[in-house]
Amino acid sequence: MIGTAGSFNVSASGTPAPTYQWQKDGVIIAGATSSTYALSNVSSTNAGDYTVTITSSAGSVSSASARLTVQVPGIPLANQLVMAGHNVGLTAAGATG
């Protein structure tokens, strides 16, 4: 949900220790080089498919993608009565995303 925190975690071991590089929608995320990728204050721009590439002296492997879907809280509507067969119009002011 918008405004909350979340994280992706992966585990790998070896000698020397492996390195990590997270991507969102196939694009490298600068600075995201640990086994955990944490998000704080999530917004709709964070939605997408996340993967991580783990590299060691033996080679590299990429994870399957994990999809982050961001829920936008709804705005409650006042109860209104509408007669059957009549149209209803709704206007969203200040909507973003």
PDB file of N, CA, C and O in Angstrom, residues 21-30 32 37 49-51:
ATOM      1  N   GLN A  21      23.158  -7.453  -7.364  1.00  0.00           N
ATOM      2  CA  GLN A  21      22.717  -6.256  -8.073  1.00  0.00           C
ATOM      3  C   GLN A  21      21.233  -6.407  -8.391  1.00  0.00           C
ATOM      4  O   GLN A  21      20.830  -7.300  -9.135  1.00  0.00           O
ATOM      5  N   TRP A  22      20.430  -5.528  -7.795  1.00  0.00           N
ATOM      6  CA  TRP A  22      18.979  -5.551  -8.004  1.00  0.00           C
ATOM      7  C   TRP A  22      18.605  -4.743  -9.236  1.00  0.00           C
ATOM      8  O   TRP A  22      19.250  -3.744  -9.565  1.00  0.00           O
ATOM      9  N   GLN A  23      17.545  -5.190  -9.916  1.00  0.00           N
ATOM     10  CA  GLN A  23      16.997  -4.494 -11.079  1.00  0.00           C
ATOM     11  C   GLN A  23      15.488  -4.371 -10.921  1.00  0.00           C
ATOM     12  O   GLN A  23      14.854  -5.228 -10.307  1.00  0.00           O
ATOM     13  N   LYS A  24      14.956  -3.304 -11.490  1.00  0.00           N
ATOM     14  CA  LYS A  24      13.505  -3.126 -11.563  1.00  0.00           C
ATOM     15  C   LYS A  24      13.154  -3.007 -13.039  1.00  0.00           C
ATOM     16  O   LYS A  24      13.708  -2.157 -13.743  1.00  0.00           O
ATOM     17  N   ASP A  25      12.270  -3.865 -13.494  1.00  0.00           N
ATOM     18  CA  ASP A  25      11.859  -3.891 -14.905  1.00  0.00           C
ATOM     19  C   ASP A  25      13.066  -3.952 -15.838  1.00  0.00           C
ATOM     20  O   ASP A  25      13.095  -3.306 -16.881  1.00  0.00           O
ATOM     21  N   GLY A  26      14.098  -4.711 -15.423  1.00  0.00           N
ATOM     22  CA  GLY A  26      15.285  -4.909 -16.253  1.00  0.00           C
ATOM     23  C   GLY A  26      16.308  -3.795 -16.187  1.00  0.00           C
ATOM     24  O   GLY A  26      17.327  -3.857 -16.865  1.00  0.00           O
ATOM     25  N   VAL A  27      16.070  -2.785 -15.371  1.00  0.00           N
ATOM     26  CA  VAL A  27      16.992  -1.642 -15.259  1.00  0.00           C
ATOM     27  C   VAL A  27      17.695  -1.721 -13.903  1.00  0.00           C
ATOM     28  O   VAL A  27      17.038  -1.870 -12.861  1.00  0.00           O
ATOM     29  N   ILE A  28      19.019  -1.610 -13.917  1.00  0.00           N
ATOM     30  CA  ILE A  28      19.800  -1.666 -12.688  1.00  0.00           C
ATOM     31  C   ILE A  28      19.373  -0.551 -11.738  1.00  0.00           C
ATOM     32  O   ILE A  28      19.195   0.594 -12.144  1.00  0.00           O
ATOM     33  N   ILE A  29      19.224  -0.901 -10.464  1.00  0.00           N
ATOM     34  CA  ILE A  29      18.904   0.070  -9.422  1.00  0.00           C
ATOM     35  C   ILE A  29      20.223   0.488  -8.781  1.00  0.00           C
ATOM     36  O   ILE A  29      20.893  -0.329  -8.137  1.00  0.00           O
ATOM     37  N   ALA A  30      20.620   1.718  -8.988  1.00  0.00           N
ATOM     38  CA  ALA A  30      21.895   2.219  -8.465  1.00  0.00           C
ATOM     39  C   ALA A  30      21.960   2.053  -6.955  1.00  0.00           C
ATOM     40  O   ALA A  30      21.012   2.384  -6.243  1.00  0.00           O
ATOM     41  N   ALA A  32      21.798  -0.588  -5.151  1.00  0.00           N
ATOM     42  CA  ALA A  32      21.072  -1.743  -4.612  1.00  0.00           C
ATOM     43  C   ALA A  32      21.940  -2.984  -4.767  1.00  0.00           C
ATOM     44  O   ALA A  32      21.764  -3.772  -5.699  1.00  0.00           O
ATOM     45  N   TYR A  37      16.845  -5.708  -0.639  1.00  0.00           N
ATOM     46  CA  TYR A  37      16.511  -4.417  -1.250  1.00  0.00           C
ATOM     47  C   TYR A  37      15.280  -3.902  -0.518  1.00  0.00           C
ATOM     48  O   TYR A  37      14.209  -4.505  -0.572  1.00  0.00           O
ATOM     49  N   ASP A  49       8.451  -5.242 -11.783  1.00  0.00           N
ATOM     50  CA  ASP A  49       9.056  -6.555 -11.620  1.00  0.00           C
ATOM     51  C   ASP A  49      10.500  -6.397 -11.161  1.00  0.00           C
ATOM     52  O   ASP A  49      11.295  -5.715 -11.821  1.00  0.00           O
ATOM     53  N   TYR A  50      10.836  -7.037 -10.054  1.00  0.00           N
ATOM     54  CA  TYR A  50      12.163  -6.932  -9.452  1.00  0.00           C
ATOM     55  C   TYR A  50      12.906  -8.257  -9.602  1.00  0.00           C
ATOM     56  O   TYR A  50      12.321  -9.332  -9.410  1.00  0.00           O
ATOM     57  N   THR A  51      14.194  -8.180  -9.935  1.00  0.00           N
ATOM     58  CA  THR A  51      15.074  -9.343  -9.993  1.00  0.00           C
ATOM     59  C   THR A  51      16.391  -8.967  -9.342  1.00  0.00           C
ATOM     60  O   THR A  51      16.689  -7.784  -9.144  1.00  0.00           O
TER      61      THR A  51
END
